Amino acid sequence: MTSDATVVVRYGEASRAAVEQTLRSLVRKQGILLLILGVLFGVLVLVPLVAAATAVDGVDAAFFLGAIVLLVVPVALGALGVRQLRRQPRVPEVAVTITPAAVLFPALDRPSALAPRIRAEEWTREGTSAEILPASGLQAARVEFTRQDGGKRRRRSIATGNLDVDARVIVDALRSPHTS
């Protein structure tokens, strides 16, 4: 491989579609569970509040303020559940691009409503290393990119099982000398 070659690593179409389908079902299940949790928590809060309001003759403003504060949690859980049901996480076509001057990572959606999206990043090629690490769970291995950036260690990793090229091609592309 020449040092001026650009290596574009893509996700395989079949595995990309399978991962997206799995993510959609996970997101849907999480949304439904958040809605159920919000309703259950709302009932657990609302029933004692209604019982306390009917048991006492005069209900003051502090009681209503307390009721509103206690009902914030079930409303927030319901809103998160609806937000989660509306999410459509997508896997980008390109996993990583290695140019003669930089390593480019695409933006990634996370399956959780609370987790922010991982932004696209561009690392300079100089000082960026990659190694193949064994992974646990469903992944056979992953390629981990590491860069020391102003005293802070930065890492990004991609699973090797979903890629259209062998992981050694990625590691070799970063190890080869580059010209700027």
mmCIF file of C-alpha atoms in Angstrom:
data_model
loop_
_atom_site.group_PDB
_atom_site.id
_atom_site.type_symbol
_atom_site.label_atom_id
_atom_site.label_comp_id
_atom_site.label_asym_id
_atom_site.label_seq_id
_atom_site.Cartn_x
_atom_site.Cartn_y
_atom_site.Cartn_z
ATOM 1 C CA MET A 1 0.000 0.000 0.000
ATOM 2 C CA THR A 2 1.406 3.394 -0.911
ATOM 3 C CA SER A 3 1.618 6.181 1.589
ATOM 4 C CA ASP A 4 -0.521 8.520 -0.547
ATOM 5 C CA ALA A 5 -3.459 6.099 -0.833
ATOM 6 C CA THR A 6 -6.747 6.896 0.831
ATOM 7 C CA VAL A 7 -8.322 3.940 2.613
ATOM 8 C CA VAL A 8 -12.106 4.075 2.961
ATOM 9 C CA VAL A 9 -13.440 1.377 5.259
ATOM 10 C CA ARG A 10 -17.146 0.719 4.873
ATOM 11 C CA TYR A 11 -19.623 -1.369 6.800
ATOM 12 C CA GLY A 12 -20.916 -4.417 4.931
ATOM 13 C CA GLU A 13 -24.453 -3.927 3.629
ATOM 14 C CA ALA A 14 -25.897 -7.093 5.155
ATOM 15 C CA SER A 15 -24.342 -6.575 8.584
ATOM 16 C CA ARG A 16 -25.219 -2.859 8.514
ATOM 17 C CA ALA A 17 -28.873 -3.702 7.840
ATOM 18 C CA ALA A 18 -28.860 -6.301 10.624
ATOM 19 C CA VAL A 19 -27.348 -3.849 13.119
ATOM 20 C CA GLU A 20 -29.887 -1.154 12.176
ATOM 21 C CA GLN A 21 -32.757 -3.608 12.624
ATOM 22 C CA THR A 22 -31.427 -4.622 16.041
ATOM 23 C CA LEU A 23 -31.021 -0.979 17.041
ATOM 24 C CA ARG A 24 -34.585 -0.170 15.960
ATOM 25 C CA SER A 25 -36.024 -2.990 18.063
ATOM 26 C CA LEU A 26 -33.903 -1.983 21.068
ATOM 27 C CA VAL A 27 -34.943 1.656 20.759
ATOM 28 C CA ARG A 28 -38.600 0.663 20.498
ATOM 29 C CA LYS A 29 -38.396 -1.620 23.539
ATOM 30 C CA GLN A 30 -36.644 1.075 25.575
ATOM 31 C CA GLY A 31 -39.303 3.621 24.610
ATOM 32 C CA ILE A 32 -42.159 1.322 25.565
ATOM 33 C CA LEU A 33 -40.499 0.457 28.880
ATOM 34 C CA LEU A 34 -39.944 4.147 29.661
ATOM 35 C CA LEU A 35 -43.627 4.853 28.996
ATOM 36 C CA ILE A 36 -44.694 1.944 31.204
ATOM 37 C CA LEU A 37 -42.336 3.082 33.952
ATOM 38 C CA GLY A 38 -43.689 6.628 33.711
ATOM 39 C CA VAL A 39 -47.292 5.433 33.977
ATOM 40 C CA LEU A 40 -46.515 3.122 36.907
ATOM 41 C CA PHE A 41 -44.584 5.819 38.745
ATOM 42 C CA GLY A 42 -47.380 8.298 38.017
ATOM 43 C CA VAL A 43 -49.986 5.938 39.455
ATOM 44 C CA LEU A 44 -47.819 5.286 42.520
ATOM 45 C CA VAL A 45 -47.529 9.029 43.100
ATOM 46 C CA LEU A 46 -51.012 10.101 42.043
ATOM 47 C CA VAL A 47 -53.068 7.584 44.040
ATOM 48 C CA PRO A 48 -51.616 8.579 47.452
ATOM 49 C CA LEU A 49 -51.921 12.263 46.514
ATOM 50 C CA VAL A 50 -55.610 11.905 45.637
ATOM 51 C CA ALA A 51 -56.200 9.874 48.806
ATOM 52 C CA ALA A 52 -54.467 12.526 50.909
ATOM 53 C CA ALA A 53 -56.427 15.329 49.224
ATOM 54 C CA THR A 54 -59.774 13.637 49.856
ATOM 55 C CA ALA A 55 -58.884 12.764 53.460
ATOM 56 C CA VAL A 56 -58.061 16.359 54.359
ATOM 57 C CA ASP A 57 -60.797 19.010 54.246
ATOM 58 C CA GLY A 58 -58.655 21.997 53.335
ATOM 59 C CA VAL A 59 -55.911 21.602 50.745
ATOM 60 C CA ASP A 60 -53.435 24.447 50.709
ATOM 61 C CA ALA A 61 -51.012 25.730 48.068
ATOM 62 C CA ALA A 62 -48.066 23.793 49.520
ATOM 63 C CA PHE A 63 -49.911 20.536 48.866
ATOM 64 C CA PHE A 64 -50.481 21.434 45.220
ATOM 65 C CA LEU A 65 -46.878 22.536 44.830
ATOM 66 C CA GLY A 66 -45.704 19.224 46.292
ATOM 67 C CA ALA A 67 -48.036 17.319 43.963
ATOM 68 C CA ILE A 68 -46.674 19.137 40.938
ATOM 69 C CA VAL A 69 -43.083 18.458 41.995
ATOM 70 C CA LEU A 70 -43.822 14.766 42.502
ATOM 71 C CA LEU A 71 -45.520 14.491 39.111
ATOM 72 C CA VAL A 72 -42.503 15.912 37.266
ATOM 73 C CA VAL A 73 -40.714 12.551 37.296
ATOM 74 C CA PRO A 74 -43.508 10.532 35.614
ATOM 75 C CA VAL A 75 -44.019 13.279 33.035
ATOM 76 C CA ALA A 76 -40.263 13.327 32.302
ATOM 77 C CA LEU A 77 -40.212 9.533 31.944
ATOM 78 C CA GLY A 78 -43.152 9.704 29.548
ATOM 79 C CA ALA A 79 -41.487 12.439 27.494
ATOM 80 C CA LEU A 80 -38.277 10.395 27.284
ATOM 81 C CA GLY A 81 -40.291 7.352 26.232
ATOM 82 C CA VAL A 82 -41.986 9.277 23.423
ATOM 83 C CA ARG A 83 -38.641 10.729 22.354
ATOM 84 C CA GLN A 84 -37.143 7.236 22.330
ATOM 85 C CA LEU A 85 -40.000 5.869 20.211
ATOM 86 C CA ARG A 86 -39.390 8.598 17.613
ATOM 87 C CA ARG A 87 -35.663 7.840 17.278
ATOM 88 C CA GLN A 88 -34.458 6.136 14.125
ATOM 89 C CA PRO A 89 -30.772 5.308 14.712
ATOM 90 C CA ARG A 90 -28.746 4.796 11.555
ATOM 91 C CA VAL A 91 -25.337 3.258 10.997
ATOM 92 C CA PRO A 92 -23.207 5.342 8.609
ATOM 93 C CA GLU A 93 -21.958 3.766 5.398
ATOM 94 C CA VAL A 94 -18.317 4.595 6.127
ATOM 95 C CA ALA A 95 -16.669 3.332 9.313
ATOM 96 C CA VAL A 96 -13.396 5.258 8.983
ATOM 97 C CA THR A 97 -11.431 7.040 6.274
ATOM 98 C CA ILE A 98 -7.644 7.174 6.382
ATOM 99 C CA THR A 99 -6.165 9.869 4.144
ATOM 100 C CA PRO A 100 -2.467 10.777 3.788
ATOM 101 C CA ALA A 101 -2.958 13.614 6.316
ATOM 102 C CA ALA A 102 -5.897 12.638 8.551
ATOM 103 C CA VAL A 103 -8.097 9.924 10.002
ATOM 104 C CA LEU A 104 -11.807 10.748 9.581
ATOM 105 C CA PHE A 105 -14.544 9.268 11.752
ATOM 106 C CA PRO A 106 -18.245 9.732 10.886
ATOM 107 C CA ALA A 107 -20.921 10.839 13.344
ATOM 108 C CA LEU A 108 -22.693 7.993 15.161
ATOM 109 C CA ASP A 109 -26.198 7.785 16.604
ATOM 110 C CA ARG A 110 -26.572 6.133 19.967
ATOM 111 C CA PRO A 111 -29.619 4.012 20.773
ATOM 112 C CA SER A 112 -30.388 5.846 24.023
ATOM 113 C CA ALA A 113 -32.510 8.981 24.273
ATOM 114 C CA LEU A 114 -30.226 10.322 27.005
ATOM 115 C CA ALA A 115 -26.898 9.728 25.277
ATOM 116 C CA PRO A 116 -25.742 12.456 22.905
ATOM 117 C CA ARG A 117 -24.754 11.721 19.339
ATOM 118 C CA ILE A 118 -21.058 11.033 18.798
ATOM 119 C CA ARG A 119 -19.851 13.842 16.574
ATOM 120 C CA ALA A 120 -17.769 13.355 13.463
ATOM 121 C CA GLU A 121 -14.072 13.824 14.154
ATOM 122 C CA GLU A 122 -10.949 14.435 12.161
ATOM 123 C CA TRP A 123 -7.650 13.401 13.711
ATOM 124 C CA THR A 124 -4.290 14.179 12.201
ATOM 125 C CA ARG A 125 -2.653 11.017 11.000
ATOM 126 C CA GLU A 126 0.598 11.785 12.752
ATOM 127 C CA GLY A 127 0.368 10.473 16.301
ATOM 128 C CA THR A 128 -2.684 8.297 15.636
ATOM 129 C CA SER A 129 -2.252 4.579 16.150
ATOM 130 C CA ALA A 130 -4.533 1.597 15.635
ATOM 131 C CA GLU A 131 -4.458 -1.888 17.052
ATOM 132 C CA ILE A 132 -6.669 -4.936 16.883
ATOM 133 C CA LEU A 133 -8.042 -5.922 20.287
ATOM 134 C CA PRO A 134 -10.107 -8.949 21.226
ATOM 135 C CA ALA A 135 -13.580 -7.951 22.314
ATOM 136 C CA SER A 136 -16.134 -9.506 24.585
ATOM 137 C CA GLY A 137 -19.742 -10.238 23.844
ATOM 138 C CA LEU A 138 -20.981 -10.552 20.297
ATOM 139 C CA GLN A 139 -17.977 -8.871 18.698
ATOM 140 C CA ALA A 140 -15.058 -11.048 17.671
ATOM 141 C CA ALA A 141 -12.582 -8.162 17.777
ATOM 142 C CA ARG A 142 -12.371 -4.397 17.381
ATOM 143 C CA VAL A 143 -9.942 -1.899 15.946
ATOM 144 C CA GLU A 144 -9.091 0.726 18.519
ATOM 145 C CA PHE A 145 -7.697 4.056 17.375
ATOM 146 C CA THR A 146 -5.699 6.012 19.960
ATOM 147 C CA ARG A 147 -4.347 9.522 19.898
ATOM 148 C CA GLN A 148 -2.635 11.640 22.542
ATOM 149 C CA ASP A 149 -4.146 15.101 22.139
ATOM 150 C CA GLY A 150 -2.730 17.782 24.432
ATOM 151 C CA GLY A 151 -2.381 15.567 27.485
ATOM 152 C CA LYS A 152 -5.743 13.923 26.890
ATOM 153 C CA ARG A 153 -5.926 10.414 25.461
ATOM 154 C CA ARG A 154 -8.626 10.046 22.829
ATOM 155 C CA ARG A 155 -10.027 6.722 21.673
ATOM 156 C CA ARG A 156 -12.456 5.522 19.040
ATOM 157 C CA SER A 157 -13.156 1.916 18.179
ATOM 158 C CA ILE A 158 -14.999 0.015 15.474
ATOM 159 C CA ALA A 159 -16.122 -3.606 15.454
ATOM 160 C CA THR A 160 -14.316 -5.742 12.896
ATOM 161 C CA GLY A 161 -17.188 -8.144 12.249
ATOM 162 C CA ASN A 162 -19.182 -5.553 10.304
ATOM 163 C CA LEU A 163 -16.425 -4.200 8.051
ATOM 164 C CA ASP A 164 -15.973 -4.912 4.364
ATOM 165 C CA VAL A 165 -12.163 -5.220 4.697
ATOM 166 C CA ASP A 166 -9.871 -7.127 7.011
ATOM 167 C CA ALA A 167 -8.887 -5.235 10.152
ATOM 168 C CA ARG A 168 -5.194 -5.695 9.358
ATOM 169 C CA VAL A 169 -5.623 -3.432 6.322
ATOM 170 C CA ILE A 170 -6.632 -0.577 8.642
ATOM 171 C CA VAL A 171 -3.716 -1.126 11.003
ATOM 172 C CA ASP A 172 -1.266 -1.420 8.088
ATOM 173 C CA ALA A 173 -2.622 1.766 6.510
ATOM 174 C CA LEU A 174 -1.834 3.741 9.664
ATOM 175 C CA ARG A 175 1.561 2.123 10.137
ATOM 176 C CA SER A 176 2.762 2.889 6.619
ATOM 177 C CA PRO A 177 4.797 6.090 6.316
ATOM 178 C CA HIS A 178 2.777 9.068 5.160
ATOM 179 C CA THR A 179 3.542 12.265 3.347
ATOM 180 C CA SER A 180 1.821 15.544 4.043
#
